[in-house]
CSV table of C-alpha atoms and ligand atoms in Angstrom, one decimal:
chain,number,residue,atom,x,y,z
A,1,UNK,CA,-3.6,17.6,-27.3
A,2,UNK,CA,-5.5,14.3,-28.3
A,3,UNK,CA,-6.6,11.5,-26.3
A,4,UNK,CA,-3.9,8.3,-26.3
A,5,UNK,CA,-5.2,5.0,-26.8
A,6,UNK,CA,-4.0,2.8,-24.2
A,7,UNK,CA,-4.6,-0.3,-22.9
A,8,UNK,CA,-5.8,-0.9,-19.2
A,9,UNK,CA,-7.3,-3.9,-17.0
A,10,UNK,CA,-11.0,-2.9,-16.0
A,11,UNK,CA,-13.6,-4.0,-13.8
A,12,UNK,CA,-16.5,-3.7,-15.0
A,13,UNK,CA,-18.6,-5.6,-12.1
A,14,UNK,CA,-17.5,-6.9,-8.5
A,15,UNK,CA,-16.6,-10.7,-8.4
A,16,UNK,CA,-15.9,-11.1,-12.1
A,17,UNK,CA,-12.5,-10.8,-13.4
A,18,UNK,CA,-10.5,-7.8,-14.9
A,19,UNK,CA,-10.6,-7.5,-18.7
A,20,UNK,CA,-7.7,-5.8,-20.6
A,21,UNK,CA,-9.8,-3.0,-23.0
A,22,UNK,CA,-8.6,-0.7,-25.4
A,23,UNK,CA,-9.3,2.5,-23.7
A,24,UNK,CA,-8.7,6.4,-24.7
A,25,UNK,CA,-6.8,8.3,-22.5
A,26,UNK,CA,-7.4,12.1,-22.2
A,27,UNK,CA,-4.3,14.9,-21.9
A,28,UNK,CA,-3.5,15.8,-18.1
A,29,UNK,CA,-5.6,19.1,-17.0
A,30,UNK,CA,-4.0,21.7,-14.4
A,31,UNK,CA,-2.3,20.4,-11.8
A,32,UNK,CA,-2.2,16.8,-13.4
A,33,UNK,CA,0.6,14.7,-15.4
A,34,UNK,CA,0.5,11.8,-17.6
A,35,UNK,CA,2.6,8.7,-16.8
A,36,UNK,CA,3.7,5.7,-18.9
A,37,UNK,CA,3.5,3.3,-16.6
A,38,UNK,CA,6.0,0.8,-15.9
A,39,UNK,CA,5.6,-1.5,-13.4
A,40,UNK,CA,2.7,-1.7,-11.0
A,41,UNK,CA,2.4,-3.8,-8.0
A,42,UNK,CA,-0.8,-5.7,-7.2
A,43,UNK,CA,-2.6,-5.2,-3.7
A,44,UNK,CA,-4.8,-6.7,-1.7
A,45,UNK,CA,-6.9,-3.6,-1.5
A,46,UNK,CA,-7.5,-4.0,-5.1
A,47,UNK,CA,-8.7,-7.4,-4.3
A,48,UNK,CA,-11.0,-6.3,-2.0
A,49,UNK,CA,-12.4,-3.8,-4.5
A,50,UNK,CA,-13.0,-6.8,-6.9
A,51,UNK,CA,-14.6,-8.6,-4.1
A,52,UNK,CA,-17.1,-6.0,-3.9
A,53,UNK,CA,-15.6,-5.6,0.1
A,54,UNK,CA,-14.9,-2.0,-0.5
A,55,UNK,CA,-16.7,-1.0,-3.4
A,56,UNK,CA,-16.2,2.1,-5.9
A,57,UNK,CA,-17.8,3.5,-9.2
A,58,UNK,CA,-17.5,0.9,-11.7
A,59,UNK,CA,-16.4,0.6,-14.7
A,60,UNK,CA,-13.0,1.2,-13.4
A,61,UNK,CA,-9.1,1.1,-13.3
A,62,UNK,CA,-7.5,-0.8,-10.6
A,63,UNK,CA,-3.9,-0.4,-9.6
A,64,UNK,CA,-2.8,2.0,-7.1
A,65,UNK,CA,1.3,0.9,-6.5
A,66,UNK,CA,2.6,2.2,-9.4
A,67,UNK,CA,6.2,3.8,-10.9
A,68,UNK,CA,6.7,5.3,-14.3
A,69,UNK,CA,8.1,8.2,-16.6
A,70,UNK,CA,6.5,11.3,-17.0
A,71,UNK,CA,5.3,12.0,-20.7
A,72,UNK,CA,2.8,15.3,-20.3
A,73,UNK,CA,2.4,18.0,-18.0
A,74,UNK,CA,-1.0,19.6,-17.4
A,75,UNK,CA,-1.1,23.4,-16.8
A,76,UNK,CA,0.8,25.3,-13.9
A,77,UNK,CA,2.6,21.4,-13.1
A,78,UNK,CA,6.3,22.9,-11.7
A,79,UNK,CA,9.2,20.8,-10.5
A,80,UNK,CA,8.8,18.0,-13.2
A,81,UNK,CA,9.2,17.1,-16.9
A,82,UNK,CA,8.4,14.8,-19.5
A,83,UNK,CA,11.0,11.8,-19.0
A,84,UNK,CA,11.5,12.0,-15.4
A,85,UNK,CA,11.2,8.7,-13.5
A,86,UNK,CA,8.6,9.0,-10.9
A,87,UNK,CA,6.8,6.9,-7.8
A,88,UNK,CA,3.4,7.3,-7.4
A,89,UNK,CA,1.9,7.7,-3.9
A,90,UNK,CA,-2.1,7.0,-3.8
A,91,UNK,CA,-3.1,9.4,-1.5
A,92,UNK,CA,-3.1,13.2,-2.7
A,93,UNK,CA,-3.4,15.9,0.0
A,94,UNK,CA,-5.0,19.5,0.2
A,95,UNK,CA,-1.6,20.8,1.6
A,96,UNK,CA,-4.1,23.7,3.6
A,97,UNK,CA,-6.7,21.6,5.8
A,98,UNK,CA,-5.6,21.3,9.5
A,99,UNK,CA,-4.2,18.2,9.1
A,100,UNK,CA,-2.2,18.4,6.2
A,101,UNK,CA,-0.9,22.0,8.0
A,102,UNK,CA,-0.6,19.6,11.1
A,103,UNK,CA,2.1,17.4,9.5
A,104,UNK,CA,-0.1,14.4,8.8
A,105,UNK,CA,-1.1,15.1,4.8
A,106,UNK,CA,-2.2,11.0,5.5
A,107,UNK,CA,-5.3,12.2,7.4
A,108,UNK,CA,-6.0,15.5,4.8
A,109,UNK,CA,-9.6,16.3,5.2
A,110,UNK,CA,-10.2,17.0,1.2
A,111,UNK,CA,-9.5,14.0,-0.4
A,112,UNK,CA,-13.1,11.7,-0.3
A,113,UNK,CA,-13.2,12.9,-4.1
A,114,UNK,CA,-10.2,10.5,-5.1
A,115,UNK,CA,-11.4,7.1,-5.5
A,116,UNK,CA,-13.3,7.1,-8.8
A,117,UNK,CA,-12.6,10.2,-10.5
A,118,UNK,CA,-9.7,13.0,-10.4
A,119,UNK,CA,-10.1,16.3,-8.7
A,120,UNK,CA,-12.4,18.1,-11.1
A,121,UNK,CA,-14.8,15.0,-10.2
A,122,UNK,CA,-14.2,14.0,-14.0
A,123,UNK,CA,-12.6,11.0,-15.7
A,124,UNK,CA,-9.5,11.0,-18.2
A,125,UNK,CA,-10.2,7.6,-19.1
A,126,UNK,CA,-13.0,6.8,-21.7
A,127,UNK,CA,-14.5,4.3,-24.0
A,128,UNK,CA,-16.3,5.3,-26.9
A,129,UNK,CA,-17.2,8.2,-25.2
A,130,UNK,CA,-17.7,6.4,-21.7
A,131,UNK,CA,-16.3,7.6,-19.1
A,132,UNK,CA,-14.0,5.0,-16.9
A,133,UNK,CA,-13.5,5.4,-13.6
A,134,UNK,CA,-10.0,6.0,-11.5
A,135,UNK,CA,-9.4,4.2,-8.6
A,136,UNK,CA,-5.9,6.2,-6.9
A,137,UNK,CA,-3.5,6.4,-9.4
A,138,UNK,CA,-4.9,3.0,-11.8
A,139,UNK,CA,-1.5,2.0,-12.3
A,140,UNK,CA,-3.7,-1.2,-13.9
A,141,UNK,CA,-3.2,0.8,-17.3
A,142,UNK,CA,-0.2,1.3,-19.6
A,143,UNK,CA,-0.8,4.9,-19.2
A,144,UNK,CA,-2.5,6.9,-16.6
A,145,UNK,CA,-3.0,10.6,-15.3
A,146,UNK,CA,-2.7,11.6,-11.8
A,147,UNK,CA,-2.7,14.5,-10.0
A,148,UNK,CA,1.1,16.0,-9.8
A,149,UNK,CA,1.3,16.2,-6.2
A,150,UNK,CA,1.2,12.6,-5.9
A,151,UNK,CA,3.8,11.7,-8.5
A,152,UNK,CA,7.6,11.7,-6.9
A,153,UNK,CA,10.4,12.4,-9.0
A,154,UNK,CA,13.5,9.6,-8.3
A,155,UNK,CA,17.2,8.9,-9.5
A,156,UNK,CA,17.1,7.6,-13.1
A,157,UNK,CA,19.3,5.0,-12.6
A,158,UNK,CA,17.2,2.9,-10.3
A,159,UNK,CA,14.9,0.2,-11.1
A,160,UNK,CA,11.2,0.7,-11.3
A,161,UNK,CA,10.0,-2.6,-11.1
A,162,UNK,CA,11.1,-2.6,-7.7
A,163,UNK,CA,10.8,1.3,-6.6
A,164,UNK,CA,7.0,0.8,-7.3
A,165,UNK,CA,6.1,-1.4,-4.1
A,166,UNK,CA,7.5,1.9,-2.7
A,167,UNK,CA,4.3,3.3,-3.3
A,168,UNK,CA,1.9,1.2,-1.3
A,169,UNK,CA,3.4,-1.9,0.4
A,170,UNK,CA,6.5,-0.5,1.5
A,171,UNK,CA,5.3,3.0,2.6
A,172,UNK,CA,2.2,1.3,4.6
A,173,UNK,CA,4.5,-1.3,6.1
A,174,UNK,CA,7.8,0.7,7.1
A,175,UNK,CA,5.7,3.7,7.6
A,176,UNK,CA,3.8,1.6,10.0
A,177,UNK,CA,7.0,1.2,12.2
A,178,UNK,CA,8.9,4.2,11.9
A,179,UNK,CA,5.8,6.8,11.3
A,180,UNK,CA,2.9,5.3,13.4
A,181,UNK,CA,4.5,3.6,16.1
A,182,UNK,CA,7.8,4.9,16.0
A,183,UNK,CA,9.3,1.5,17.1
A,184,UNK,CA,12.5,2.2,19.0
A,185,UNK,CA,16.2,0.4,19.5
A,186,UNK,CA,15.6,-2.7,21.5
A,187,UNK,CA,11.5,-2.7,21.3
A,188,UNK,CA,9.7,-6.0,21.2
A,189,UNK,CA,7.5,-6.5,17.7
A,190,UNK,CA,5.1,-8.7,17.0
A,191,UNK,CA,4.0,-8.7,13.0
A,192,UNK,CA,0.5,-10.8,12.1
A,193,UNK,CA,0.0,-11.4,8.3
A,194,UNK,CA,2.9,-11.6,6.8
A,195,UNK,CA,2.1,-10.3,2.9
A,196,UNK,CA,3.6,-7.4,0.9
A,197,UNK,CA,2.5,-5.0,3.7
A,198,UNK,CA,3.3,-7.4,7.0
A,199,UNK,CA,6.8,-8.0,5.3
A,200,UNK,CA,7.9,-4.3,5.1
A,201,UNK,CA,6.6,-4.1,8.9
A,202,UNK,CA,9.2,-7.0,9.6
A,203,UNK,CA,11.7,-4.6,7.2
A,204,UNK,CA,10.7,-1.1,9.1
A,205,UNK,CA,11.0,-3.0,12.8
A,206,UNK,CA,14.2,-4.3,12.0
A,207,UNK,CA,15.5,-0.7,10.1
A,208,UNK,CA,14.2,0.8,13.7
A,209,UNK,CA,16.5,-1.5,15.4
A,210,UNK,CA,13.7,-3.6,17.3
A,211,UNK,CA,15.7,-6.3,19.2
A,212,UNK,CA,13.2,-8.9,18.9
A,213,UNK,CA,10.4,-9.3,16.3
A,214,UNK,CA,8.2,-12.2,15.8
A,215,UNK,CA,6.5,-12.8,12.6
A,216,UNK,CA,3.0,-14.5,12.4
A,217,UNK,CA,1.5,-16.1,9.6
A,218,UNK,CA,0.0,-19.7,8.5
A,219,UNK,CA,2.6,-19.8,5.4
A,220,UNK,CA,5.6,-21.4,5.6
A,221,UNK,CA,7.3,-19.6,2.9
A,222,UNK,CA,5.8,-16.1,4.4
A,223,UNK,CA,7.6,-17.2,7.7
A,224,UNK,CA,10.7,-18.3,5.7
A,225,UNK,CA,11.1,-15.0,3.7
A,226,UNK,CA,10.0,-12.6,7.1
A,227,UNK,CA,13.3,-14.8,8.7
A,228,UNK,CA,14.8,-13.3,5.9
A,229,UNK,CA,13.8,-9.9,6.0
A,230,UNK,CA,14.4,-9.5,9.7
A,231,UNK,CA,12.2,-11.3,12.0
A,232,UNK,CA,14.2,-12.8,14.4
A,233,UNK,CA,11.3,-15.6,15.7
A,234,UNK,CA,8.4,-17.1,12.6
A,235,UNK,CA,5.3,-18.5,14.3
A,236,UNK,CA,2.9,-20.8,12.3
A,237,UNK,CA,-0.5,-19.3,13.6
A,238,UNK,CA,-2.3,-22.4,11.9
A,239,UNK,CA,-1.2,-24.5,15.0
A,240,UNK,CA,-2.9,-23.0,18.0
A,241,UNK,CA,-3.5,-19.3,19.8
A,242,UNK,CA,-0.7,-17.0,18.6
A,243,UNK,CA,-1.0,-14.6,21.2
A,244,UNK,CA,0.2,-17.3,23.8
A,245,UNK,CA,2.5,-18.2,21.4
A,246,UNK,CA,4.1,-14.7,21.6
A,247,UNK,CA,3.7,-14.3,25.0
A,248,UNK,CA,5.4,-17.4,25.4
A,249,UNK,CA,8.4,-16.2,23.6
A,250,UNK,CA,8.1,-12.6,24.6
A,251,UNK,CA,7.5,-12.9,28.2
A,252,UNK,CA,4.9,-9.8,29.2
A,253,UNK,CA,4.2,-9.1,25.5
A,254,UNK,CA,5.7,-7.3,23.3
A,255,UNK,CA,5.8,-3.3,22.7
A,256,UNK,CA,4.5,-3.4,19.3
A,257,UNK,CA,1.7,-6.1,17.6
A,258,UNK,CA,1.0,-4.7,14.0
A,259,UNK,CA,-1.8,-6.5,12.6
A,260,UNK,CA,-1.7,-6.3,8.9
A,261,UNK,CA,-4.5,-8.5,7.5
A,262,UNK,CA,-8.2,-6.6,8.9
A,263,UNK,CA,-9.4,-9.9,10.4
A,264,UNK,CA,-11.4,-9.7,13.5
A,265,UNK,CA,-10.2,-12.5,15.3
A,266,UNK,CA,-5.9,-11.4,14.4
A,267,UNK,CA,-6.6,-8.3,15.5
A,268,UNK,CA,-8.1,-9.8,18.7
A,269,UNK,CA,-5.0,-11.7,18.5
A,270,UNK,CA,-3.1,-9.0,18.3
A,271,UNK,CA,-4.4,-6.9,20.9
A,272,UNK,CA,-3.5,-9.6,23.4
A,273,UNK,CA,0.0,-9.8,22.0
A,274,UNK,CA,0.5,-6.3,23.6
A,275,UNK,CA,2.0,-5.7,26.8
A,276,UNK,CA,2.1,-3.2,29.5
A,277,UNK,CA,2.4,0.5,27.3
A,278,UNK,CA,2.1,-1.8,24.3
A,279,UNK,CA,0.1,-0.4,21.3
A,280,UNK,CA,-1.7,-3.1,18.5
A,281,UNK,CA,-1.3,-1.4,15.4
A,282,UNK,CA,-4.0,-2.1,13.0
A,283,UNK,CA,-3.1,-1.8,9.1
A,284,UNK,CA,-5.1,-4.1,7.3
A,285,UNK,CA,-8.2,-3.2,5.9
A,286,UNK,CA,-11.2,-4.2,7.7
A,287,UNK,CA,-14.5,-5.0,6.3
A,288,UNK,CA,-17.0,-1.4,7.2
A,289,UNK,CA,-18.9,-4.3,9.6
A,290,UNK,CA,-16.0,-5.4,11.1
A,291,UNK,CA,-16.5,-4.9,15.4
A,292,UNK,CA,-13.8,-6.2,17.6
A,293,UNK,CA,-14.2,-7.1,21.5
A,294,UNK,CA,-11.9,-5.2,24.0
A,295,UNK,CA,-10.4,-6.1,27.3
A,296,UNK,CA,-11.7,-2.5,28.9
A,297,UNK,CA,-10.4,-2.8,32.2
A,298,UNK,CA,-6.9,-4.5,30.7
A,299,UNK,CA,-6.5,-1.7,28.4
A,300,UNK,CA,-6.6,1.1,31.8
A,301,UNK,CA,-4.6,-0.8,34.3
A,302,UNK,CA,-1.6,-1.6,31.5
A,303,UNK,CA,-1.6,1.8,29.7
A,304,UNK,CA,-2.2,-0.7,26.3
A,305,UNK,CA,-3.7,1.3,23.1
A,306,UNK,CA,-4.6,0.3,20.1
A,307,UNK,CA,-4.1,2.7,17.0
A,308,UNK,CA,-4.2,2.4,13.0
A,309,UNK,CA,-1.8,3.1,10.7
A,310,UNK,CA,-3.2,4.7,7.0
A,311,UNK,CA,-0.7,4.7,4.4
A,312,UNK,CA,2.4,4.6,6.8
A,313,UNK,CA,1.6,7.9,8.3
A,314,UNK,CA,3.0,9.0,5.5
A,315,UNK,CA,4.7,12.2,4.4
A,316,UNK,CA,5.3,11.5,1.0
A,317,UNK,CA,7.9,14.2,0.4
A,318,UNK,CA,9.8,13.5,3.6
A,319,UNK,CA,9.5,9.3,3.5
A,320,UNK,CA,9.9,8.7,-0.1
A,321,UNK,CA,13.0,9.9,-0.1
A,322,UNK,CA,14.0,8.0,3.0
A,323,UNK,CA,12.7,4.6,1.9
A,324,UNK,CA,15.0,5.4,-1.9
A,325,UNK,CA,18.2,5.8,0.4
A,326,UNK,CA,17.2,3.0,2.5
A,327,UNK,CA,17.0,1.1,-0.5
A,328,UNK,CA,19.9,1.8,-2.0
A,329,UNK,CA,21.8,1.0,1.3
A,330,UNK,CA,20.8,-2.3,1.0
A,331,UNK,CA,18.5,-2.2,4.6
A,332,UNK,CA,15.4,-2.2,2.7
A,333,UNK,CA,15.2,-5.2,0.1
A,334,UNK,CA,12.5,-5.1,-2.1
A,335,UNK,CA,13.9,-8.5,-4.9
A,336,UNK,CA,13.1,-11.1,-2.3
A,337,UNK,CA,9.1,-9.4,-2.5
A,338,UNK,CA,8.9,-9.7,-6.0
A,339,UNK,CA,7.2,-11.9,-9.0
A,340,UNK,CA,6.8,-10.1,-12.2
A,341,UNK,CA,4.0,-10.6,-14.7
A,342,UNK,CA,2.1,-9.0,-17.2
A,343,UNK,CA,-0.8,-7.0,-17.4
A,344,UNK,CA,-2.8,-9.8,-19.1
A,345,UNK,CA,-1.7,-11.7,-16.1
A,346,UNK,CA,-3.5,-9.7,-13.6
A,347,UNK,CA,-6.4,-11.7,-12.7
A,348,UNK,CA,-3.9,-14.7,-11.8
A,349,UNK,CA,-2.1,-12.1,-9.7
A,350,UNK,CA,-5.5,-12.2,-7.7
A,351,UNK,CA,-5.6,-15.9,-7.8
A,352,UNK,CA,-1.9,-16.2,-6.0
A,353,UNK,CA,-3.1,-13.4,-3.6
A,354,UNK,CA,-5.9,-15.5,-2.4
A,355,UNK,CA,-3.8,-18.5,-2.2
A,356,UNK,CA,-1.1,-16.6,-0.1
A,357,UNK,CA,1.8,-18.0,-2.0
A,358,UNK,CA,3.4,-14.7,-3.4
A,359,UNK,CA,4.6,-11.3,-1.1
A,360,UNK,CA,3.9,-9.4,-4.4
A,361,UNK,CA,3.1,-9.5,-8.1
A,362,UNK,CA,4.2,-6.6,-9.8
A,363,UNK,CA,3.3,-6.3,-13.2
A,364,UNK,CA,5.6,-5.3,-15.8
A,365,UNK,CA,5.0,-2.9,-18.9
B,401,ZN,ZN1,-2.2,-1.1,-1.6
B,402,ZN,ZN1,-5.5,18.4,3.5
């Protein structure tokens, strides 16, 4: 099999935009299948890859929330074929380490390999020869091969500009509450940042059955569409200390305070959200510097913890599954997320990120 010419956003230093190249595409190896991608979301941990915050190998293909159809399967690939519609998940998984054999293929030992090349510690993307680098599944390009594991086969009828948040934002955020902190009928939930991720915490809260759940952001229309999604109290954090905001309204604090942005000072904030037994969730991605203060003695004498969430706990086999009936059902609503764009359109993606104005771009193939 030849090499596909494809086109793909790359960055090719940190800080400077993403340029759409002409790039060739090598055939999937063992274990491995090629996707047409056709729709990826854009997320803020690609941002922060741009930004240099979490750096990889550059050059590189962004993009890690993608859905497409299958074109090519590698060797020994069972269980799919060319034109089946699949999710992508962006974390693969040894399926033997202790704990992936544990239940918790989110924390697999064996995976530090996967963010700039595939398994083999080689590169199906190339220019002129080059090799470009992956970065998860680098949904950023019309085509891209992944490792087969991570690629879930779904119902052809559904949409795939909307099943693809499935494979980052949703999954971290409703994982979040149903995986991580198994939020439970009539529990008290605090959300702070309300973005693609923060959004699907409101969703998974409410899905749990959380009687009351406060969203925190400084956007109005963040607060507007988390009232829509579920949150039954929006907070403007821009006009004073959120946590005695939520205490105000949650008297004691509340069982839950997901903290979805990385921040130091929100998820300070969000620790003192918690109550007695209360956990503060943290899901955004810090900076590596990042140190927050703790109230020792507060955290004893109330039983409070604090706990992070990677990739929804996630059992992508199990969860995947769930979050497709869940949609279809109509409790987990994905449109009210969404602004399409193109792939060209990528870099003013990052631009509305930054501002805070849209839950999620999703580019379009
Ligand atoms: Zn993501
Ligand atoms: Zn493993």
């Amino acid at each position: 099999m030849s090499a596909t010419p494809i086109q793909a956003a790359v960055l090719r230093e940190f800080g400077q935009p993403l340029v759409v190249e002409r790039l060739e595409l090598d055939p999937p190896k063992a274990g491995e299948v090629q996707v047409r991608m056709a729709a990826s979301g854009v997320c803020h941990s690609d941002l922060h890859v741009v930004e240099g915050v979490h750096p990889t190998s550059l050059p590189v293909v962004l993009g890690h929330e993608g859905a497409g159809v299958v074109e090519r399967l590698g060797d020994g690939v069972s269980g799919l074929a060319p034109g089946d519609h699949v999710l992508l998940t962006w974390l693969p998984y040894c399926g033997h380490c202790r704990a992936c054999t544990s239940g918790w293929p989110n924390r697999c030992e064996n995976t530090a390999w996967y963010d700039a090349t595939l398994e083999d510690g080689t590169c199906r993307f190339h220019q002129d020869g080059a090799p470009i680098h992956h970065y998860n599944t680098s949904s950023f390009a019309e085509r891209s091969v992944v490792p087969a594991r991570t690629a879930i086969r779904v119902d052809r009828s559904l949409p795939l500009t909307e099943l693809a948040l499935m494979g980052c934002a949703v999954m971290t955020g409703v994982g979040a509450a149903l995986n991580t902190a198994r939020v439970r009928p009539g529990d008290r939930v605090a959300v702070v940042g309300c973005g693609g991720v923060g959004l699907n915490v409101v969703q998974g809260a409410r899905i749990a059955g959380a009687s009351t759940i406060v969203a925190v952001d400084v956007i109005p229309e963040k607060l507007e569409l988390a009232r829509e999604l579920g949150a039954t109290h929006a907070l403007d954090a821009s006009v004073g200390d959120a946590a005695q905001a939520v205490r105000e309204l949650v008297p004691g604090g509340v069982d839950h305070a997901f903290e979805a942005l990385g921040r130091i000072d929100t998820i300070e904030s969000a620790v003192a959200m918690t109550g007695r037994g209360g956990q503060a969730v943290l899901i955004g991605m810090a900076s590596p510097d990042a140190r927050v203060a703790l109230d020792a003695l507060t955290m004893t004498l109330q039983e409070r913890c604090v706990r992070g969430s990677w990739y929804g706990s996630c059992v992508p086999l199990r969860d995947i599954p769930m979050l497709v009936e869940l949609y279809r059902d109509g409790r987990l609503r994905l449109d009210p997320l969404i602004t399409t764009c193109t792939l060209h359109d990528v870099n003013e993606a990052f631009s509305r990120m930054r501002s805070g104005h849209t839950a999620r771009s999703v580019i379009v193939y």
